[in-house]
Amino acid sequence: VTFNGTVAQAIGGTAASQTFHNVVLSKTAGQTLSVGGSTTALTLNNLTETTGNFTAPATLTINGSATLTSGTFTAGANTNIAGDWTNNGATFTPGSGTVTFGGASAQALGGSTATTFNSLALGNSSGLTLGANTTVGGTLTFTSGKIATGSYTLILPTTATISGASTSRYVYGTIRRAFTSGSSSFTFPIGDASLYDPVALTFTGIS
């Protein structure tokens, strides 16, 4: 289904949840497709945003991949994706939501534009590979699998926290963490391809 209106459009009605196969946004730049009415859950196969904006419902499930080329994608509370996430120029507005990568096969997070998430969860035993620098400002949660950064960096500002890291759930690659002044500590949940080897840093004072 291609939404290509020149004015605002909406997916709505009395249904609490709706399901589409592939959805393409090809709207006039600056115009928005939103999800409203009683619909709070939307399930798609692939999502392609070429032009125009998209405001997601509380729960968005993407069983395939998301490809964002331009416009603004405003997330709801929960975004679940089973395929790849490719940002080639769009603005992602995460709000206070969580994006969960939970596919059955290896997933990739990349594109030509770096993406900043609020919270990000990995629940894929086959892992997630970064193809761009990626920022997580809220909670980075591991339930299964590893994040492989390759030549890129997983960026954690001072607000970020880690949950669920263990011998089979960690970051294989580079993490950059920001610290506030004063005394602070942080455990970097890192390792190599097969070994979890976290590094704990404790500062007695940062000026």
mmCIF file of C-alpha atoms in Angstrom:
data_model
loop_
_atom_site.group_PDB
_atom_site.id
_atom_site.type_symbol
_atom_site.label_atom_id
_atom_site.label_comp_id
_atom_site.label_asym_id
_atom_site.label_seq_id
_atom_site.Cartn_x
_atom_site.Cartn_y
_atom_site.Cartn_z
ATOM 1 C CA VAL A 1 0.000 0.000 0.000
ATOM 2 C CA THR A 2 1.459 3.344 -1.068
ATOM 3 C CA PHE A 3 0.382 6.488 0.770
ATOM 4 C CA ASN A 4 1.063 9.337 -1.655
ATOM 5 C CA GLY A 5 -1.382 12.078 -0.676
ATOM 6 C CA THR A 6 -0.515 15.752 -0.916
ATOM 7 C CA VAL A 7 -2.151 16.433 2.470
ATOM 8 C CA ALA A 8 -2.170 14.646 5.838
ATOM 9 C CA GLN A 9 -3.424 11.049 5.821
ATOM 10 C CA ALA A 10 -4.390 8.654 8.616
ATOM 11 C CA ILE A 11 -4.750 4.965 9.317
ATOM 12 C CA GLY A 12 -7.620 4.738 11.795
ATOM 13 C CA GLY A 13 -11.073 3.459 12.621
ATOM 14 C CA THR A 14 -12.511 1.363 15.420
ATOM 15 C CA ALA A 15 -10.084 -1.565 15.045
ATOM 16 C CA ALA A 16 -7.544 -1.755 17.883
ATOM 17 C CA SER A 17 -4.965 -3.324 15.557
ATOM 18 C CA GLN A 18 -4.466 -3.348 11.799
ATOM 19 C CA THR A 19 -2.189 -5.347 9.502
ATOM 20 C CA PHE A 20 -0.683 -4.394 6.148
ATOM 21 C CA HIS A 21 1.882 -6.146 3.969
ATOM 22 C CA ASN A 22 4.387 -3.623 2.563
ATOM 23 C CA VAL A 23 3.788 0.066 3.261
ATOM 24 C CA VAL A 24 5.422 2.862 1.248
ATOM 25 C CA LEU A 25 5.296 6.558 2.172
ATOM 26 C CA SER A 26 5.616 8.706 -0.923
ATOM 27 C CA LYS A 27 3.812 11.794 0.285
ATOM 28 C CA THR A 28 4.387 15.451 -0.420
ATOM 29 C CA ALA A 29 7.345 16.567 1.692
ATOM 30 C CA GLY A 30 6.216 17.865 5.068
ATOM 31 C CA GLN A 31 2.894 16.007 5.038
ATOM 32 C CA THR A 32 2.256 13.254 7.603
ATOM 33 C CA LEU A 33 0.754 9.783 7.688
ATOM 34 C CA SER A 34 -0.444 9.107 11.225
ATOM 35 C CA VAL A 35 -2.145 6.234 13.022
ATOM 36 C CA GLY A 36 -5.151 7.198 15.101
ATOM 37 C CA GLY A 37 -8.723 6.475 16.056
ATOM 38 C CA SER A 38 -8.881 3.314 18.148
ATOM 39 C CA THR A 39 -5.873 1.796 16.371
ATOM 40 C CA THR A 40 -2.948 1.475 18.771
ATOM 41 C CA ALA A 41 -1.108 -1.433 17.083
ATOM 42 C CA LEU A 42 0.030 -1.681 13.482
ATOM 43 C CA THR A 43 1.763 -4.686 11.875
ATOM 44 C CA LEU A 44 3.678 -4.388 8.590
ATOM 45 C CA ASN A 45 6.030 -6.480 6.517
ATOM 46 C CA ASN A 46 8.400 -3.837 5.134
ATOM 47 C CA LEU A 47 8.227 -0.086 5.786
ATOM 48 C CA THR A 48 9.714 2.281 3.183
ATOM 49 C CA GLU A 49 9.665 6.025 3.841
ATOM 50 C CA THR A 50 10.723 7.906 0.709
ATOM 51 C CA THR A 51 9.076 11.302 1.277
ATOM 52 C CA GLY A 52 6.720 12.599 3.923
ATOM 53 C CA ASN A 53 6.463 11.979 7.649
ATOM 54 C CA PHE A 54 5.188 8.985 9.612
ATOM 55 C CA THR A 55 3.784 9.028 13.145
ATOM 56 C CA ALA A 56 3.619 5.466 14.487
ATOM 57 C CA PRO A 57 1.071 4.066 16.943
ATOM 58 C CA ALA A 58 1.912 2.882 20.463
ATOM 59 C CA THR A 59 3.028 -0.486 19.071
ATOM 60 C CA LEU A 60 4.528 -0.860 15.602
ATOM 61 C CA THR A 61 5.643 -4.321 14.486
ATOM 62 C CA ILE A 62 7.759 -4.593 11.342
ATOM 63 C CA ASN A 63 8.187 -8.233 10.359
ATOM 64 C CA GLY A 64 10.625 -7.292 7.602
ATOM 65 C CA SER A 65 12.868 -4.244 7.200
ATOM 66 C CA ALA A 66 12.588 -0.469 7.616
ATOM 67 C CA THR A 67 14.162 1.802 4.991
ATOM 68 C CA LEU A 68 14.034 5.524 5.781
ATOM 69 C CA THR A 69 15.134 7.939 3.055
ATOM 70 C CA SER A 70 13.692 11.316 4.045
ATOM 71 C CA GLY A 71 11.073 12.932 6.258
ATOM 72 C CA THR A 72 10.528 12.289 9.943
ATOM 73 C CA PHE A 73 9.657 9.001 11.627
ATOM 74 C CA THR A 74 8.094 9.626 15.041
ATOM 75 C CA ALA A 75 8.094 6.436 17.105
ATOM 76 C CA GLY A 76 5.538 5.234 19.620
ATOM 77 C CA ALA A 77 6.203 3.383 22.859
ATOM 78 C CA ASN A 78 7.260 0.098 21.221
ATOM 79 C CA THR A 79 8.767 -0.540 17.804
ATOM 80 C CA ASN A 80 9.570 -4.175 17.014
ATOM 81 C CA ILE A 81 11.619 -5.012 13.941
ATOM 82 C CA ALA A 82 12.614 -8.432 12.610
ATOM 83 C CA GLY A 83 14.705 -7.292 9.628
ATOM 84 C CA ASP A 84 17.241 -4.564 8.863
ATOM 85 C CA TRP A 85 17.059 -0.891 9.805
ATOM 86 C CA THR A 86 18.466 1.431 7.114
ATOM 87 C CA ASN A 87 18.465 5.208 7.575
ATOM 88 C CA ASN A 88 19.568 7.021 4.424
ATOM 89 C CA GLY A 89 18.612 10.547 5.373
ATOM 90 C CA ALA A 90 15.453 10.566 7.493
ATOM 91 C CA THR A 91 15.015 12.056 10.961
ATOM 92 C CA PHE A 92 14.118 9.486 13.605
ATOM 93 C CA THR A 93 12.317 10.923 16.631
ATOM 94 C CA PRO A 94 12.447 8.213 19.316
ATOM 95 C CA GLY A 95 10.528 9.952 22.094
ATOM 96 C CA SER A 96 10.589 7.771 25.210
ATOM 97 C CA GLY A 97 10.050 4.538 23.286
ATOM 98 C CA THR A 98 12.016 1.329 22.805
ATOM 99 C CA VAL A 99 13.086 -0.208 19.502
ATOM 100 C CA THR A 100 13.501 -3.977 19.760
ATOM 101 C CA PHE A 101 15.523 -5.964 17.236
ATOM 102 C CA GLY A 102 14.088 -9.463 17.530
ATOM 103 C CA GLY A 103 14.553 -11.254 14.228
ATOM 104 C CA ALA A 104 15.267 -14.929 13.693
ATOM 105 C CA SER A 105 18.291 -14.295 11.456
ATOM 106 C CA ALA A 106 21.152 -11.787 11.665
ATOM 107 C CA GLN A 107 20.067 -8.140 11.504
ATOM 108 C CA ALA A 108 21.829 -4.943 10.394
ATOM 109 C CA LEU A 109 21.460 -1.378 11.643
ATOM 110 C CA GLY A 110 22.981 1.190 9.326
ATOM 111 C CA GLY A 111 22.601 3.467 6.340
ATOM 112 C CA SER A 112 24.209 6.764 5.375
ATOM 113 C CA THR A 113 22.723 8.610 8.372
ATOM 114 C CA ALA A 114 23.463 7.800 12.006
ATOM 115 C CA THR A 115 20.403 7.043 14.151
ATOM 116 C CA THR A 116 19.838 8.056 17.764
ATOM 117 C CA PHE A 117 17.536 5.801 19.792
ATOM 118 C CA ASN A 118 15.996 6.352 23.193
ATOM 119 C CA SER A 119 16.097 2.728 24.362
ATOM 120 C CA LEU A 120 17.223 -0.214 22.248
ATOM 121 C CA ALA A 121 16.711 -3.907 22.982
ATOM 122 C CA LEU A 122 18.346 -6.893 21.298
ATOM 123 C CA GLY A 123 16.466 -10.182 21.403
ATOM 124 C CA ASN A 124 18.067 -12.000 18.486
ATOM 125 C CA SER A 125 20.504 -14.840 19.132
ATOM 126 C CA SER A 126 21.929 -14.327 15.623
ATOM 127 C CA GLY A 127 22.985 -10.803 16.570
ATOM 128 C CA LEU A 128 22.900 -7.236 15.273
ATOM 129 C CA THR A 129 25.652 -5.636 13.147
ATOM 130 C CA LEU A 130 26.160 -1.870 12.974
ATOM 131 C CA GLY A 131 26.652 -0.196 9.611
ATOM 132 C CA ALA A 132 26.771 3.326 11.072
ATOM 133 C CA ASN A 133 27.580 5.002 14.365
ATOM 134 C CA THR A 134 24.572 4.498 16.649
ATOM 135 C CA THR A 135 23.537 6.336 19.818
ATOM 136 C CA VAL A 136 21.392 4.898 22.635
ATOM 137 C CA GLY A 137 20.385 7.527 25.181
ATOM 138 C CA GLY A 138 18.166 5.417 27.445
ATOM 139 C CA THR A 139 18.516 1.718 28.261
ATOM 140 C CA LEU A 140 20.431 -0.768 26.130
ATOM 141 C CA THR A 141 18.845 -4.135 26.945
ATOM 142 C CA PHE A 142 20.243 -7.538 26.011
ATOM 143 C CA THR A 143 17.927 -10.551 26.091
ATOM 144 C CA SER A 144 19.876 -12.570 23.513
ATOM 145 C CA GLY A 145 22.627 -12.029 20.952
ATOM 146 C CA LYS A 146 25.592 -9.731 20.451
ATOM 147 C CA ILE A 147 25.967 -6.292 18.877
ATOM 148 C CA ALA A 148 28.923 -6.279 16.462
ATOM 149 C CA THR A 149 30.090 -2.712 15.781
ATOM 150 C CA GLY A 150 32.686 -3.468 13.099
ATOM 151 C CA SER A 151 34.402 -0.194 12.179
ATOM 152 C CA TYR A 152 31.621 1.855 13.802
ATOM 153 C CA THR A 153 30.915 2.964 17.371
ATOM 154 C CA LEU A 154 28.057 2.427 19.786
ATOM 155 C CA ILE A 155 27.692 5.790 21.540
ATOM 156 C CA LEU A 156 26.302 6.045 25.067
ATOM 157 C CA PRO A 157 25.701 9.496 26.585
ATOM 158 C CA THR A 158 25.625 10.073 30.341
ATOM 159 C CA THR A 159 21.939 9.082 30.496
ATOM 160 C CA ALA A 160 22.479 5.577 29.089
ATOM 161 C CA THR A 161 22.250 2.398 31.159
ATOM 162 C CA ILE A 162 22.917 -1.283 30.375
ATOM 163 C CA SER A 163 20.665 -4.215 31.226
ATOM 164 C CA GLY A 164 21.038 -7.954 30.718
ATOM 165 C CA ALA A 165 24.649 -8.187 29.493
ATOM 166 C CA SER A 166 26.214 -11.586 30.108
ATOM 167 C CA THR A 167 28.558 -14.199 28.649
ATOM 168 C CA SER A 168 26.393 -14.570 25.546
ATOM 169 C CA ARG A 169 24.950 -11.049 25.346
ATOM 170 C CA TYR A 170 27.329 -8.132 24.894
ATOM 171 C CA VAL A 171 28.987 -5.726 22.454
ATOM 172 C CA TYR A 172 31.641 -7.114 20.145
ATOM 173 C CA GLY A 173 33.430 -3.910 19.198
ATOM 174 C CA THR A 174 33.722 -0.285 20.249
ATOM 175 C CA ILE A 175 31.673 1.628 22.831
ATOM 176 C CA ARG A 176 32.064 5.341 23.558
ATOM 177 C CA ARG A 177 30.661 6.451 26.902
ATOM 178 C CA ALA A 178 30.276 10.013 28.247
ATOM 179 C CA PHE A 179 30.752 10.798 31.937
ATOM 180 C CA THR A 180 29.633 13.665 34.128
ATOM 181 C CA SER A 181 31.926 15.467 36.544
ATOM 182 C CA GLY A 182 32.530 14.030 39.998
ATOM 183 C CA SER A 183 32.840 10.386 40.984
ATOM 184 C CA SER A 184 31.445 7.926 38.483
ATOM 185 C CA SER A 185 31.707 4.321 37.393
ATOM 186 C CA PHE A 186 30.613 2.251 34.429
ATOM 187 C CA THR A 187 31.056 -1.295 33.185
ATOM 188 C CA PHE A 188 31.608 -1.598 29.445
ATOM 189 C CA PRO A 189 29.798 -4.795 28.312
ATOM 190 C CA ILE A 190 32.363 -5.779 25.703
ATOM 191 C CA GLY A 191 34.083 -8.880 24.388
ATOM 192 C CA ASP A 192 35.368 -10.506 21.229
ATOM 193 C CA ALA A 193 33.652 -12.942 18.889
ATOM 194 C CA SER A 194 33.394 -15.641 21.563
ATOM 195 C CA LEU A 195 34.490 -14.223 24.936
ATOM 196 C CA TYR A 196 32.701 -11.766 27.218
ATOM 197 C CA ASP A 197 35.375 -9.612 28.848
ATOM 198 C CA PRO A 198 33.757 -6.528 30.436
ATOM 199 C CA VAL A 199 35.840 -3.550 31.522
ATOM 200 C CA ALA A 200 34.854 -1.679 34.697
ATOM 201 C CA LEU A 201 36.054 1.891 35.187
ATOM 202 C CA THR A 202 35.702 3.830 38.440
ATOM 203 C CA PHE A 203 36.702 7.486 38.698
ATOM 204 C CA THR A 204 37.369 9.146 42.050
ATOM 205 C CA GLY A 205 36.885 12.569 40.515
ATOM 206 C CA ILE A 206 36.323 14.033 37.047
ATOM 207 C CA SER A 207 36.786 17.747 36.458
#
